[in-house]
């Protein structure tokens, strides 16, 4: 029974990578367990430094998840009750959950047709005297239009916090995303481009004072004296996950290369299908290819065809967050964000992970080649 329902080609599976690098993973986990240090020890410190250096910033502060990274970033900027944070509504619940967790209110720009990232043209009409921060999402690994967003933020004295949860390895102006805003926030949820074997996240910043504040806030607001100087929370990356992430980071460039090869193969194989393909990045930018997202007015048919072939797929995301029940208090009826709503009704993500074989990619292409 299980055999019949399990996809022949999964949407995501970490196990082929685990099997391939088993010696390294097992050694890393054993090293931590033998060390006597499980929380905020040498592995976390080493990973924070290695990841910060890889992205190109001075400081990394490991936390428990990408959502916590966003929430801690906002908290460190003293954003709280009544303050407004501008973001997008097509990136699932996490950015909004983070904004609400500090008591602030999300305001949404619409997104750009085709790339589905923040439309900077929508910022002006959202600006109020409570606006404190812009939180763009580099959705699917596509860099948001940072030039226009940063210029607007600077003009109006707003902080920028980048949601890079889907964008490890993505670049804008030849630099990694996460280096542009005041704080760059990444998730290490298992499916992400750099995924732990559990939860994890990090805040990156170049500003030493912000780094100190983030470090204190992640553990009860403690200073070296274990005295709470500011009101903090408890959100920490643990030693086992950090050790696993150090193994993955050492192989990250190879795995990104594989993601790009798979995306190129999809792009070529699906070119004549009439399915909407993710547009290439302009010169100077690099897509992170966290997800390969089609857009189609015949999503139902496409999904049924994949299901019949036992090919996994995802929808990121079916429900725009302003239309979710929990956020009805925001008072945004259907039609408030037309491009966002069209995107959510038409997107479909194909299997994309480094250990997906070329033969499997070809099977996905063959399955879709006759869909119109
Ligand atoms: C995954 C994700 C997050 C949250 O990361 P978690 O580690 O799951 O909390 C935030 N924003 C976006 C866009 C994501 O895809």
mmCIF file of C-alpha atoms and ligand atoms in Angstrom:
data_model
loop_
_atom_site.group_PDB
_atom_site.id
_atom_site.type_symbol
_atom_site.label_atom_id
_atom_site.label_comp_id
_atom_site.label_asym_id
_atom_site.label_seq_id
_atom_site.Cartn_x
_atom_site.Cartn_y
_atom_site.Cartn_z
ATOM 1 C CA UNK A 1 0.000 0.000 0.000
ATOM 2 C CA UNK A 2 2.659 2.463 1.087
ATOM 3 C CA UNK A 3 4.608 1.664 -2.077
ATOM 4 C CA UNK A 4 1.658 2.656 -4.249
ATOM 5 C CA UNK A 5 1.121 6.020 -2.556
ATOM 6 C CA UNK A 6 4.742 7.072 -2.147
ATOM 7 C CA UNK A 7 5.777 9.362 -4.992
ATOM 8 C CA UNK A 8 8.107 7.798 -7.548
ATOM 9 C CA UNK A 9 9.841 11.168 -7.718
ATOM 10 C CA UNK A 10 9.609 13.033 -4.413
ATOM 11 C CA UNK A 11 9.259 16.806 -4.206
ATOM 12 C CA UNK A 12 12.059 16.789 -1.643
ATOM 13 C CA UNK A 13 14.088 14.089 0.089
ATOM 14 C CA UNK A 14 17.131 14.736 2.288
ATOM 15 C CA UNK A 15 18.074 11.061 2.487
ATOM 16 C CA UNK A 16 20.105 10.706 -0.743
ATOM 17 C CA UNK A 17 22.340 13.538 0.494
ATOM 18 C CA UNK A 18 22.557 11.936 3.934
ATOM 19 C CA UNK A 19 23.616 8.633 2.377
ATOM 20 C CA UNK A 20 26.154 10.356 0.111
ATOM 21 C CA UNK A 21 27.813 12.285 2.962
ATOM 22 C CA UNK A 22 26.979 9.879 5.791
ATOM 23 C CA UNK A 23 30.566 9.592 7.054
ATOM 24 C CA UNK A 24 30.865 13.363 7.475
ATOM 25 C CA UNK A 25 27.448 13.821 9.085
ATOM 26 C CA UNK A 26 27.870 10.935 11.496
ATOM 27 C CA UNK A 27 31.334 12.148 12.516
ATOM 28 C CA UNK A 28 30.019 15.689 13.115
ATOM 29 C CA UNK A 29 27.144 14.460 15.298
ATOM 30 C CA UNK A 30 29.419 12.089 17.240
ATOM 31 C CA UNK A 31 31.933 14.912 17.818
ATOM 32 C CA UNK A 32 29.233 17.059 19.447
ATOM 33 C CA UNK A 33 27.818 14.274 21.598
ATOM 34 C CA UNK A 34 31.317 13.421 22.851
ATOM 35 C CA UNK A 35 32.155 17.080 23.564
ATOM 36 C CA UNK A 36 29.913 17.689 26.570
ATOM 37 C CA UNK A 37 28.619 20.943 25.010
ATOM 38 C CA UNK A 38 25.140 20.923 23.453
ATOM 39 C CA UNK A 39 24.070 24.591 23.533
ATOM 40 C CA UNK A 40 26.008 27.713 22.426
ATOM 41 C CA UNK A 41 29.388 26.043 22.234
ATOM 42 C CA UNK A 42 32.237 25.922 19.723
ATOM 43 C CA UNK A 43 30.214 24.464 16.816
ATOM 44 C CA UNK A 44 27.669 27.290 16.873
ATOM 45 C CA UNK A 45 30.404 29.908 17.108
ATOM 46 C CA UNK A 46 32.359 28.321 14.264
ATOM 47 C CA UNK A 47 29.287 27.985 12.066
ATOM 48 C CA UNK A 48 28.199 31.581 12.749
ATOM 49 C CA UNK A 49 31.623 32.791 11.634
ATOM 50 C CA UNK A 50 31.829 30.483 8.632
ATOM 51 C CA UNK A 51 28.368 31.337 7.351
ATOM 52 C CA UNK A 52 28.823 35.088 7.938
ATOM 53 C CA UNK A 53 32.107 34.964 6.070
ATOM 54 C CA UNK A 54 30.568 32.945 3.250
ATOM 55 C CA UNK A 55 27.787 35.508 2.784
ATOM 56 C CA UNK A 56 30.156 38.433 3.283
ATOM 57 C CA UNK A 57 29.184 40.073 6.588
ATOM 58 C CA UNK A 58 30.988 40.440 9.913
ATOM 59 C CA UNK A 59 28.554 38.901 12.404
ATOM 60 C CA UNK A 60 26.265 35.862 12.572
ATOM 61 C CA UNK A 61 23.840 35.113 15.419
ATOM 62 C CA UNK A 62 22.402 31.589 15.287
ATOM 63 C CA UNK A 63 18.785 31.172 16.364
ATOM 64 C CA UNK A 64 16.129 28.468 16.455
ATOM 65 C CA UNK A 65 14.403 29.131 13.115
ATOM 66 C CA UNK A 66 14.058 31.533 10.222
ATOM 67 C CA UNK A 67 10.854 32.910 11.733
ATOM 68 C CA UNK A 68 12.705 33.559 14.998
ATOM 69 C CA UNK A 69 15.515 35.257 13.055
ATOM 70 C CA UNK A 70 12.979 37.703 11.578
ATOM 71 C CA UNK A 71 11.284 38.280 14.931
ATOM 72 C CA UNK A 72 14.600 38.820 16.727
ATOM 73 C CA UNK A 73 15.737 41.224 14.006
ATOM 74 C CA UNK A 74 12.591 43.314 14.462
ATOM 75 C CA UNK A 75 12.924 43.177 18.260
ATOM 76 C CA UNK A 76 16.544 44.330 18.027
ATOM 77 C CA UNK A 77 15.355 47.390 16.086
ATOM 78 C CA UNK A 78 12.842 48.164 18.869
ATOM 79 C CA UNK A 79 9.931 47.562 16.542
ATOM 80 C CA UNK A 80 6.838 46.782 18.578
ATOM 81 C CA UNK A 81 3.237 47.610 19.334
ATOM 82 C CA UNK A 82 1.588 49.809 16.762
ATOM 83 C CA UNK A 83 4.624 50.008 14.505
ATOM 84 C CA UNK A 84 4.116 49.057 10.870
ATOM 85 C CA UNK A 85 6.309 46.777 8.799
ATOM 86 C CA UNK A 86 5.892 46.581 5.027
ATOM 87 C CA UNK A 87 6.201 43.144 3.474
ATOM 88 C CA UNK A 88 4.500 40.881 0.897
ATOM 89 C CA UNK A 89 1.524 38.532 1.260
ATOM 90 C CA UNK A 90 2.607 35.678 -1.048
ATOM 91 C CA UNK A 91 5.433 34.247 1.081
ATOM 92 C CA UNK A 92 3.357 32.159 3.458
ATOM 93 C CA UNK A 93 2.755 32.967 7.105
ATOM 94 C CA UNK A 94 6.314 33.242 8.571
ATOM 95 C CA UNK A 95 7.153 36.902 7.853
ATOM 96 C CA UNK A 96 3.749 37.973 9.153
ATOM 97 C CA UNK A 97 3.983 35.684 12.198
ATOM 98 C CA UNK A 98 7.338 37.314 12.997
ATOM 99 C CA UNK A 99 5.925 40.827 12.627
ATOM 100 C CA UNK A 100 2.927 39.998 14.836
ATOM 101 C CA UNK A 101 5.114 38.308 17.471
ATOM 102 C CA UNK A 102 6.625 41.698 18.350
ATOM 103 C CA UNK A 103 3.197 43.346 18.282
ATOM 104 C CA UNK A 104 3.723 45.230 15.017
ATOM 105 C CA UNK A 105 1.279 45.393 12.106
ATOM 106 C CA UNK A 106 2.046 44.068 8.607
ATOM 107 C CA UNK A 107 1.261 46.226 5.582
ATOM 108 C CA UNK A 108 1.475 44.600 2.172
ATOM 109 C CA UNK A 109 2.749 45.784 -1.181
ATOM 110 C CA UNK A 110 1.579 43.837 -4.186
ATOM 111 C CA UNK A 111 4.231 41.818 -6.062
ATOM 112 C CA UNK A 112 5.701 42.104 -9.546
ATOM 113 C CA UNK A 113 4.011 40.025 -12.221
ATOM 114 C CA UNK A 114 6.208 37.062 -13.212
ATOM 115 C CA UNK A 115 8.973 37.386 -10.589
ATOM 116 C CA UNK A 116 6.517 37.529 -7.670
ATOM 117 C CA UNK A 117 8.791 39.679 -5.492
ATOM 118 C CA UNK A 118 7.991 42.999 -3.771
ATOM 119 C CA UNK A 119 6.775 45.771 -6.081
ATOM 120 C CA UNK A 120 8.669 48.840 -4.854
ATOM 121 C CA UNK A 121 6.148 51.010 -6.691
ATOM 122 C CA UNK A 122 3.643 50.090 -3.975
ATOM 123 C CA UNK A 123 5.715 51.414 -1.067
ATOM 124 C CA UNK A 124 4.688 55.045 -1.286
ATOM 125 C CA UNK A 125 0.972 54.528 -0.680
ATOM 126 C CA UNK A 126 1.676 52.369 2.407
ATOM 127 C CA UNK A 127 3.863 54.919 4.141
ATOM 128 C CA UNK A 128 2.435 56.292 7.412
ATOM 129 C CA UNK A 129 3.981 57.900 10.478
ATOM 130 C CA UNK A 130 4.032 54.423 12.078
ATOM 131 C CA UNK A 131 6.072 52.781 9.286
ATOM 132 C CA UNK A 132 9.385 51.551 10.703
ATOM 133 C CA UNK A 133 10.733 48.826 8.486
ATOM 134 C CA UNK A 134 10.596 47.173 5.064
ATOM 135 C CA UNK A 135 10.846 43.388 5.028
ATOM 136 C CA UNK A 136 11.344 42.168 1.444
ATOM 137 C CA UNK A 137 11.339 38.427 0.723
ATOM 138 C CA UNK A 138 13.730 36.955 -1.845
ATOM 139 C CA UNK A 139 11.014 34.536 -2.836
ATOM 140 C CA UNK A 140 11.964 31.170 -4.385
ATOM 141 C CA UNK A 141 15.583 32.426 -4.398
ATOM 142 C CA UNK A 142 14.854 35.406 -6.653
ATOM 143 C CA UNK A 143 16.394 38.618 -5.282
ATOM 144 C CA UNK A 144 13.808 41.320 -4.556
ATOM 145 C CA UNK A 145 14.501 44.697 -6.261
ATOM 146 C CA UNK A 146 16.833 45.855 -3.500
ATOM 147 C CA UNK A 147 18.051 49.009 -5.266
ATOM 148 C CA UNK A 148 14.630 50.647 -5.257
ATOM 149 C CA UNK A 149 13.708 49.265 -1.826
ATOM 150 C CA UNK A 150 16.904 50.504 -0.156
ATOM 151 C CA UNK A 151 16.604 53.919 -1.805
ATOM 152 C CA UNK A 152 13.021 54.281 -0.550
ATOM 153 C CA UNK A 153 14.018 53.117 2.953
ATOM 154 C CA UNK A 154 16.874 55.576 3.091
ATOM 155 C CA UNK A 155 14.698 58.447 1.912
ATOM 156 C CA UNK A 156 12.185 57.789 4.684
ATOM 157 C CA UNK A 157 14.499 56.647 7.492
ATOM 158 C CA UNK A 158 13.245 53.054 7.532
ATOM 159 C CA UNK A 159 15.208 49.921 8.415
ATOM 160 C CA UNK A 160 15.400 47.057 5.919
ATOM 161 C CA UNK A 161 15.336 43.473 7.182
ATOM 162 C CA UNK A 162 15.861 40.922 4.397
ATOM 163 C CA UNK A 163 14.001 37.597 4.468
ATOM 164 C CA UNK A 164 16.606 35.305 2.878
ATOM 165 C CA UNK A 165 14.972 32.062 4.051
ATOM 166 C CA UNK A 166 14.676 30.904 0.424
ATOM 167 C CA UNK A 167 17.733 32.655 -0.926
ATOM 168 C CA UNK A 168 20.998 31.107 0.310
ATOM 169 C CA UNK A 169 23.421 31.610 -2.568
ATOM 170 C CA UNK A 170 21.356 34.315 -4.331
ATOM 171 C CA UNK A 171 23.189 37.476 -5.357
ATOM 172 C CA UNK A 172 22.227 41.035 -6.224
ATOM 173 C CA UNK A 173 24.818 43.412 -7.700
ATOM 174 C CA UNK A 174 27.251 40.473 -7.438
ATOM 175 C CA UNK A 175 26.863 40.422 -3.620
ATOM 176 C CA UNK A 176 25.002 37.818 -1.577
ATOM 177 C CA UNK A 177 21.530 38.795 -0.459
ATOM 178 C CA UNK A 178 21.455 39.298 3.285
ATOM 179 C CA UNK A 179 24.265 41.875 3.069
ATOM 180 C CA UNK A 180 22.100 44.798 1.947
ATOM 181 C CA UNK A 181 19.629 45.428 4.759
ATOM 182 C CA UNK A 182 20.446 46.237 8.355
ATOM 183 C CA UNK A 183 19.910 42.542 9.155
ATOM 184 C CA UNK A 184 19.719 39.508 6.847
ATOM 185 C CA UNK A 185 17.672 36.574 8.133
ATOM 186 C CA UNK A 186 18.106 32.984 6.958
ATOM 187 C CA UNK A 187 16.301 29.738 7.782
ATOM 188 C CA UNK A 188 17.932 26.310 7.976
ATOM 189 C CA UNK A 189 14.642 24.416 7.871
ATOM 190 C CA UNK A 190 15.449 21.026 6.297
ATOM 191 C CA UNK A 191 14.047 21.819 2.837
ATOM 192 C CA UNK A 192 15.950 25.103 2.421
ATOM 193 C CA UNK A 193 19.070 25.403 0.252
ATOM 194 C CA UNK A 194 21.175 25.078 3.390
ATOM 195 C CA UNK A 195 19.076 22.812 5.574
ATOM 196 C CA UNK A 196 19.721 21.348 9.008
ATOM 197 C CA UNK A 197 18.341 18.000 10.217
ATOM 198 C CA UNK A 198 15.889 19.984 12.308
ATOM 199 C CA UNK A 199 15.112 23.654 12.891
ATOM 200 C CA UNK A 200 17.582 26.503 12.715
ATOM 201 C CA UNK A 201 18.097 30.074 11.557
ATOM 202 C CA UNK A 202 20.533 32.975 11.678
ATOM 203 C CA UNK A 203 20.649 36.777 11.728
ATOM 204 C CA UNK A 204 23.520 38.389 9.838
ATOM 205 C CA UNK A 205 24.670 41.965 10.251
ATOM 206 C CA UNK A 206 27.697 44.165 9.660
ATOM 207 C CA UNK A 207 26.878 46.471 12.560
ATOM 208 C CA UNK A 208 28.679 45.417 15.773
ATOM 209 C CA UNK A 209 26.146 47.110 18.081
ATOM 210 C CA UNK A 210 23.239 45.343 16.335
ATOM 211 C CA UNK A 211 25.151 42.049 16.608
ATOM 212 C CA UNK A 212 25.655 42.526 20.370
ATOM 213 C CA UNK A 213 21.999 43.331 20.807
ATOM 214 C CA UNK A 214 20.867 40.290 18.803
ATOM 215 C CA UNK A 215 23.204 38.073 20.828
ATOM 216 C CA UNK A 216 21.759 39.348 24.101
ATOM 217 C CA UNK A 217 18.144 39.175 22.921
ATOM 218 C CA UNK A 218 18.400 35.539 21.789
ATOM 219 C CA UNK A 219 19.068 34.524 25.413
ATOM 220 C CA UNK A 220 16.809 36.458 27.812
ATOM 221 C CA UNK A 221 18.572 39.756 27.179
ATOM 222 C CA UNK A 222 21.552 38.540 29.193
ATOM 223 C CA UNK A 223 24.926 40.234 29.158
ATOM 224 C CA UNK A 224 28.142 38.430 30.189
ATOM 225 C CA UNK A 225 26.938 38.847 33.801
ATOM 226 C CA UNK A 226 23.793 36.724 33.167
ATOM 227 C CA UNK A 227 21.695 39.711 34.129
ATOM 228 C CA UNK A 228 18.809 40.707 31.833
ATOM 229 C CA UNK A 229 19.604 44.209 30.618
ATOM 230 C CA UNK A 230 16.877 44.173 27.989
ATOM 231 C CA UNK A 231 13.808 41.954 27.704
ATOM 232 C CA UNK A 232 14.824 39.021 25.543
ATOM 233 C CA UNK A 233 13.566 35.634 24.449
ATOM 234 C CA UNK A 234 15.105 32.176 24.180
ATOM 235 C CA UNK A 235 15.938 31.214 20.605
ATOM 236 C CA UNK A 236 19.197 29.373 20.005
ATOM 237 C CA UNK A 237 20.797 27.237 17.335
ATOM 238 C CA UNK A 238 22.064 24.038 18.968
ATOM 239 C CA UNK A 239 25.469 22.410 18.658
ATOM 240 C CA UNK A 240 24.275 19.315 16.767
ATOM 241 C CA UNK A 241 22.510 21.360 14.075
ATOM 242 C CA UNK A 242 25.476 23.743 13.810
ATOM 243 C CA UNK A 243 27.871 20.816 13.292
ATOM 244 C CA UNK A 244 25.577 19.391 10.587
ATOM 245 C CA UNK A 245 25.318 22.807 8.927
ATOM 246 C CA UNK A 246 29.124 23.111 8.866
ATOM 247 C CA UNK A 247 29.255 19.884 6.826
ATOM 248 C CA UNK A 248 26.577 21.185 4.450
ATOM 249 C CA UNK A 249 28.209 24.596 4.088
ATOM 250 C CA UNK A 250 31.449 22.916 2.979
ATOM 251 C CA UNK A 251 29.448 21.332 0.121
ATOM 252 C CA UNK A 252 27.175 24.290 -0.550
ATOM 253 C CA UNK A 253 28.747 25.479 -3.805
ATOM 254 C CA UNK A 254 28.416 22.012 -5.366
ATOM 255 C CA UNK A 255 24.801 21.763 -4.296
ATOM 256 C CA UNK A 256 23.988 25.205 -5.742
ATOM 257 C CA UNK A 257 25.661 24.189 -8.993
ATOM 258 C CA UNK A 258 23.352 21.143 -9.106
ATOM 259 C CA UNK A 259 20.299 23.343 -8.461
ATOM 260 C CA UNK A 260 21.295 25.567 -11.376
ATOM 261 C CA UNK A 261 21.832 22.561 -13.665
ATOM 262 C CA UNK A 262 18.410 21.175 -12.776
ATOM 263 C CA UNK A 263 16.759 24.557 -13.312
ATOM 264 C CA UNK A 264 18.461 24.926 -16.707
ATOM 265 C CA UNK A 265 17.300 21.436 -17.714
ATOM 266 C CA UNK A 266 13.715 22.240 -16.707
ATOM 267 C CA UNK A 267 13.894 25.569 -18.507
ATOM 268 C CA UNK A 268 15.057 23.965 -21.730
ATOM 269 C CA UNK A 269 12.774 20.939 -21.529
ATOM 270 C CA UNK A 270 9.655 22.925 -20.712
ATOM 271 C CA UNK A 271 10.259 25.868 -23.061
ATOM 272 C CA UNK A 272 7.674 24.791 -25.626
ATOM 273 C CA UNK A 273 4.981 23.666 -23.179
ATOM 274 C CA UNK A 274 3.270 27.010 -22.756
ATOM 275 C CA UNK A 275 3.744 26.753 -18.987
ATOM 276 C CA UNK A 276 5.008 30.005 -17.417
ATOM 277 C CA UNK A 277 8.677 29.543 -16.481
ATOM 278 C CA UNK A 278 10.528 31.590 -13.856
ATOM 279 C CA UNK A 279 12.224 34.483 -15.688
ATOM 280 C CA UNK A 280 16.019 34.617 -15.755
ATOM 281 C CA UNK A 281 17.724 37.078 -13.437
ATOM 282 C CA UNK A 282 19.137 40.245 -14.980
ATOM 283 C CA UNK A 283 22.913 40.697 -15.384
ATOM 284 C CA UNK A 284 24.693 40.932 -12.037
ATOM 285 C CA UNK A 285 22.075 38.886 -10.173
ATOM 286 C CA UNK A 286 22.085 35.181 -9.353
ATOM 287 C CA UNK A 287 18.947 33.188 -8.651
ATOM 288 C CA UNK A 288 19.200 30.942 -5.592
ATOM 289 C CA UNK A 289 16.861 28.357 -7.157
ATOM 290 C CA UNK A 290 15.341 27.266 -3.899
ATOM 291 C CA UNK A 291 12.209 26.452 -5.895
ATOM 292 C CA UNK A 292 11.458 26.073 -9.589
ATOM 293 C CA UNK A 293 8.036 27.648 -9.827
ATOM 294 C CA UNK A 294 5.778 27.414 -12.859
ATOM 295 C CA UNK A 295 2.795 29.637 -13.321
ATOM 296 C CA UNK A 296 -0.165 28.323 -15.250
ATOM 297 C CA UNK A 297 -3.845 29.011 -15.595
ATOM 298 C CA UNK A 298 -4.301 25.228 -15.807
ATOM 299 C CA UNK A 299 -2.788 24.367 -12.436
ATOM 300 C CA UNK A 300 -5.427 21.730 -11.682
ATOM 301 C CA UNK A 301 -4.636 19.808 -14.871
ATOM 302 C CA UNK A 302 -0.900 20.133 -14.332
ATOM 303 C CA UNK A 303 -1.198 18.895 -10.758
ATOM 304 C CA UNK A 304 -3.405 15.949 -11.774
ATOM 305 C CA UNK A 305 -0.938 14.933 -14.435
ATOM 306 C CA UNK A 306 1.954 14.996 -11.951
ATOM 307 C CA UNK A 307 -0.092 13.028 -9.433
ATOM 308 C CA UNK A 308 -0.910 10.373 -12.026
ATOM 309 C CA UNK A 309 2.826 9.982 -12.697
ATOM 310 C CA UNK A 310 3.519 9.914 -8.922
ATOM 311 C CA UNK A 311 5.652 13.029 -9.138
ATOM 312 C CA UNK A 312 5.735 15.255 -6.058
ATOM 313 C CA UNK A 313 4.992 18.956 -6.393
ATOM 314 C CA UNK A 314 4.336 21.915 -4.114
ATOM 315 C CA UNK A 315 2.244 25.081 -4.121
ATOM 316 C CA UNK A 316 4.057 28.056 -2.631
ATOM 317 C CA UNK A 317 1.693 29.368 -1.527
ATOM 318 C CA UNK A 318 -1.918 28.615 -2.102
ATOM 319 C CA UNK A 319 -3.294 31.126 0.400
ATOM 320 C CA UNK A 320 -2.109 34.710 0.376
ATOM 321 C CA UNK A 321 -1.623 35.601 4.003
ATOM 322 C CA UNK A 322 -4.073 38.537 3.970
ATOM 323 C CA UNK A 323 -6.824 36.028 3.074
ATOM 324 C CA UNK A 324 -6.032 33.639 5.952
ATOM 325 C CA UNK A 325 -8.597 33.557 8.724
ATOM 326 C CA UNK A 326 -6.173 34.587 11.472
ATOM 327 C CA UNK A 327 -5.448 37.832 9.643
ATOM 328 C CA UNK A 328 -9.003 38.841 8.824
ATOM 329 C CA UNK A 329 -8.576 41.668 11.362
ATOM 330 C CA UNK A 330 -6.327 43.376 8.815
ATOM 331 C CA UNK A 331 -9.488 44.006 6.831
ATOM 332 C CA UNK A 332 -8.097 43.236 3.370
ATOM 333 C CA UNK A 333 -10.820 41.727 1.162
ATOM 334 C CA UNK A 334 -10.176 39.537 -1.889
ATOM 335 C CA UNK A 335 -8.964 41.728 -4.738
ATOM 336 C CA UNK A 336 -6.869 44.016 -2.484
ATOM 337 C CA UNK A 337 -3.621 42.599 -3.865
ATOM 338 C CA UNK A 338 -4.506 41.459 -7.391
ATOM 339 C CA UNK A 339 -1.077 40.289 -8.591
ATOM 340 C CA UNK A 340 -0.445 38.451 -5.305
ATOM 341 C CA UNK A 341 -3.797 36.718 -5.568
ATOM 342 C CA UNK A 342 -3.215 35.751 -9.220
ATOM 343 C CA UNK A 343 0.204 34.384 -8.283
ATOM 344 C CA UNK A 344 -1.217 32.270 -5.464
ATOM 345 C CA UNK A 345 -3.833 30.850 -7.828
ATOM 346 C CA UNK A 346 -1.356 29.936 -10.569
ATOM 347 C CA UNK A 347 1.979 28.857 -9.060
ATOM 348 C CA UNK A 348 3.201 25.265 -8.895
ATOM 349 C CA UNK A 349 6.669 24.131 -7.765
ATOM 350 C CA UNK A 350 8.479 21.192 -9.377
ATOM 351 C CA UNK A 351 10.871 18.839 -7.563
ATOM 352 C CA UNK A 352 14.238 20.568 -7.094
ATOM 353 C CA UNK A 353 16.943 19.370 -4.731
ATOM 354 C CA UNK A 354 20.620 18.691 -5.395
ATOM 355 C CA UNK A 355 20.354 14.895 -5.389
ATOM 356 C CA UNK A 356 17.476 14.795 -7.882
ATOM 357 C CA UNK A 357 18.855 12.834 -10.850
ATOM 358 C CA UNK A 358 18.881 14.083 -14.450
ATOM 359 C CA UNK A 359 16.708 11.055 -15.345
ATOM 360 C CA UNK A 360 14.115 12.146 -12.782
ATOM 361 C CA UNK A 361 14.186 15.707 -14.109
ATOM 362 C CA UNK A 362 13.592 14.298 -17.600
ATOM 363 C CA UNK A 363 10.661 12.237 -16.325
ATOM 364 C CA UNK A 364 9.083 15.399 -14.901
ATOM 365 C CA UNK A 365 9.640 17.171 -18.220
ATOM 366 C CA UNK A 366 8.145 14.255 -20.199
ATOM 367 C CA UNK A 367 5.136 14.231 -17.929
ATOM 368 C CA UNK A 368 4.456 17.925 -18.575
ATOM 369 C CA UNK A 369 5.540 18.152 -22.192
ATOM 370 C CA UNK A 370 2.016 17.864 -23.535
ATOM 371 C CA UNK A 371 0.239 20.090 -20.980
ATOM 372 C CA UNK A 372 -1.101 23.297 -22.421
HETATM 373 C C1 LIG B 1 10.902 28.985 5.514
HETATM 374 C C2 LIG B 1 10.631 30.424 5.487
HETATM 375 C C3 LIG B 1 10.669 31.217 6.645
HETATM 376 C C4 LIG B 1 10.756 30.671 8.020
HETATM 377 O O1 LIG B 1 11.725 29.768 8.283
HETATM 378 P P1 LIG B 1 11.513 28.697 9.464
HETATM 379 O O2 LIG B 1 12.913 28.256 9.740
HETATM 380 O O3 LIG B 1 10.654 27.606 8.911
HETATM 381 O O4 LIG B 1 10.894 29.405 10.611
HETATM 382 C C5 LIG B 1 10.526 32.582 6.513
HETATM 383 N N1 LIG B 1 10.299 33.148 5.322
HETATM 384 C C6 LIG B 1 10.232 32.426 4.197
HETATM 385 C C7 LIG B 1 9.999 33.129 2.904
HETATM 386 C C8 LIG B 1 10.380 31.036 4.243
HETATM 387 O O5 LIG B 1 10.289 30.328 3.112
#
